[in-house]
Coordinates of C-alpha atoms in Angstrom, one line a residue:
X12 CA 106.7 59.8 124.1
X13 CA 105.3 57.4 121.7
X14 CA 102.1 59.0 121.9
X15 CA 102.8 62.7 121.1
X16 CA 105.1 60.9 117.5
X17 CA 101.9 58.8 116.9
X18 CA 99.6 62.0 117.5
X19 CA 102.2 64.1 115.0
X20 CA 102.1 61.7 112.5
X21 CA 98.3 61.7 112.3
X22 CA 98.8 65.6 112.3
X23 CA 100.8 65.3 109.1
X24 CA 98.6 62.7 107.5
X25 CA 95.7 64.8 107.9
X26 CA 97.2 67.8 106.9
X27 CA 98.9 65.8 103.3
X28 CA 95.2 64.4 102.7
X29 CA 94.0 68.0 103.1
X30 CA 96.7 69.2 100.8
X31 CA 96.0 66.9 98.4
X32 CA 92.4 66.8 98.4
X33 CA 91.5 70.7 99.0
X34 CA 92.9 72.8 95.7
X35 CA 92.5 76.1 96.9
X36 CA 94.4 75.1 100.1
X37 CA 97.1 74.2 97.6
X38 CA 96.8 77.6 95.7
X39 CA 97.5 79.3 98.8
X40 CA 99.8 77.4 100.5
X41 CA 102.2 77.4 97.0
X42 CA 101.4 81.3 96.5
X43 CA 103.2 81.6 100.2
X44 CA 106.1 79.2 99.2
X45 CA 106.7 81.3 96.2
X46 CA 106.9 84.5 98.1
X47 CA 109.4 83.0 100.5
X48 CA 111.2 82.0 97.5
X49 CA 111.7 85.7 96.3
X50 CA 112.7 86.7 99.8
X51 CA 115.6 83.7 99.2
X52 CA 116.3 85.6 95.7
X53 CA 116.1 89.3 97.0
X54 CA 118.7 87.8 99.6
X55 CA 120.6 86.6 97.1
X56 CA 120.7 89.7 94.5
X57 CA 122.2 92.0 97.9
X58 CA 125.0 89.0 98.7
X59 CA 127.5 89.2 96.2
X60 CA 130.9 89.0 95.6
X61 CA 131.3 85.7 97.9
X62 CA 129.0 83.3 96.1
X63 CA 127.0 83.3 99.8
X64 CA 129.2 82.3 101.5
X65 CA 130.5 83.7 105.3
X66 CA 134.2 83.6 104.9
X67 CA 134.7 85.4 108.0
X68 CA 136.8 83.1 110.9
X69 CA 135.3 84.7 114.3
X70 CA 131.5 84.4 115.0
X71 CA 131.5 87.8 115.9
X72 CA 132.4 89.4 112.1
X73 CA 129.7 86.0 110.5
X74 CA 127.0 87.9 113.0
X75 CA 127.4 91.1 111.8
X76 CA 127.6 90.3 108.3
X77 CA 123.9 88.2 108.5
X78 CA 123.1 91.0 110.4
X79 CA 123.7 93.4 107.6
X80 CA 122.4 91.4 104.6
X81 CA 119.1 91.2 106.9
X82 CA 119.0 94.9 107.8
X83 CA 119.5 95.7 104.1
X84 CA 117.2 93.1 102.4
X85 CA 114.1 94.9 105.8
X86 CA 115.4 98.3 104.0
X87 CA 114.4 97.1 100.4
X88 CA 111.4 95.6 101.5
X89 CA 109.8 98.3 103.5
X90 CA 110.8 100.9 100.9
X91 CA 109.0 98.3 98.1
X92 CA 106.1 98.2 101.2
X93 CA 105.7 102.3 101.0
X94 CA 105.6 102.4 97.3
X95 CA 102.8 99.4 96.6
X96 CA 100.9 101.2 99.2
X97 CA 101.0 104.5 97.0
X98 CA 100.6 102.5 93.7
X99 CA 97.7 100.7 94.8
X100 CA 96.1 103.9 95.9
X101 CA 96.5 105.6 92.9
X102 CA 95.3 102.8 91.1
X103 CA 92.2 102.9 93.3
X104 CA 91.9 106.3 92.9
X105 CA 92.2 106.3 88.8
X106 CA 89.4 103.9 88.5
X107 CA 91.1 100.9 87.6
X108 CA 90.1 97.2 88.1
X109 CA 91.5 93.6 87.7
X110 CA 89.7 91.4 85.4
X111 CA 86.4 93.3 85.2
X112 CA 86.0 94.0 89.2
X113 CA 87.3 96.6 91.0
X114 CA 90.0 96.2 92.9
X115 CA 90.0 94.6 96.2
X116 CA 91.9 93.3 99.0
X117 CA 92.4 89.9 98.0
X118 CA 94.1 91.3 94.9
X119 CA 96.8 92.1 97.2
X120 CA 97.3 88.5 98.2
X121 CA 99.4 88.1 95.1
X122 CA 101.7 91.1 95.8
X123 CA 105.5 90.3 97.6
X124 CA 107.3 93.2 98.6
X125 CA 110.4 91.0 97.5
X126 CA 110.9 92.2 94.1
X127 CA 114.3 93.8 93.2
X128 CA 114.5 94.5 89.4
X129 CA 114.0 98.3 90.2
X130 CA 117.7 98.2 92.3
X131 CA 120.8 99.1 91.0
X132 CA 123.7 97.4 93.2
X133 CA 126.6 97.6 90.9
X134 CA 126.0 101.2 89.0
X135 CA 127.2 104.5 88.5
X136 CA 125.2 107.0 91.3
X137 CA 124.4 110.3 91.0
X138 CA 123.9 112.4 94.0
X139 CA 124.3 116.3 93.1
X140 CA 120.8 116.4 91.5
X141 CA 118.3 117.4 93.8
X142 CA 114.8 114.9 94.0
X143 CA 111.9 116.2 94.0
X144 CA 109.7 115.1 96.3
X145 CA 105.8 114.8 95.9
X146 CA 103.1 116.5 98.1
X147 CA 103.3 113.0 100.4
X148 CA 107.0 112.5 100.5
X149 CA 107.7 110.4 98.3
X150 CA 109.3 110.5 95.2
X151 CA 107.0 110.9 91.5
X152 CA 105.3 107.1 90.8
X153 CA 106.8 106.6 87.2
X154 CA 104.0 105.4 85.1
X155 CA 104.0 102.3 82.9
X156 CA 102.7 101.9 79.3
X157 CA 100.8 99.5 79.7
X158 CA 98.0 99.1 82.3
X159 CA 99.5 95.4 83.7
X160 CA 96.2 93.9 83.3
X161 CA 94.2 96.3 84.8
X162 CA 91.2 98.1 83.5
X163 CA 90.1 101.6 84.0
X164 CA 86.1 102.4 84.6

């Protein structure tokens, strides 16, 4: 038993020295911490009106409400997933690049389908008016008026 502690604290030395010692390790490893973080704060926006906490008594009701705050926080993601796919493609398609270079996959390294700004939870809805759908299913990109830092060729 001693043995497999002394080999997992060698394992975490190593890894600390490496953390310390190797900055673009750090870059990457914080870039992932920060994108858990706005998972944490997506989860947080959809749970209100108990200040996070399960006041529910039996386990059953506390399973079904994490259950629910999960299924709705994989609905906002995966609709945030469809629509960076289409923006990025458009934004491929239109010519434009980040910081000089054209677009490329590690660009996407810095995009988090965890971002919430664009969701109303508390507002007034209006469901009579028909949406009009684009040629691919998906509702009309709305464009922004500036270029976010991108370029076009």
């Amino acid at each position: 038993m001693y043995v497999l502690q002394a080999y997992g604290q060698l394992e975490k030395t190593v890894f600390i020295c490496n953390y310390l010692l190797i900055p673009p390790m750090r870059k990457r490893i914080n870039r992932q911490l920060n994108k858990g973080e706005q998972l944490h704060n997506l989860r947080a926006y959809l749970w209100f009106g108990s200040d996070g906490f399960i006041r529910k008594q039996q386990e059953l009701e506390q399973q079904i409400t994490a259950f629910s705050l999960t299924l709705l926080t994989n609905i906002v993601m995966a609709w945030n997933t469809v629509y960076i796919q289409e923006i990025l493609k458009e934004l491929k398609e239109e010519g434009y690049e980040a910081g000089g270079e054209p677009l490329n996959e590690e660009d996407f390294d810095h995009i988090s389908p965890a971002s919430f700004e664009h969701i109303n939870r508390l507002g007034k809805y209006n469901f009579k008016d028909e949406i009009k759908l684009e040629g691919n299913g998906l509702r009309a990109l709305r464009k922004p008026k500036s270029g976010f830092g991108f370029k076009k060729n």
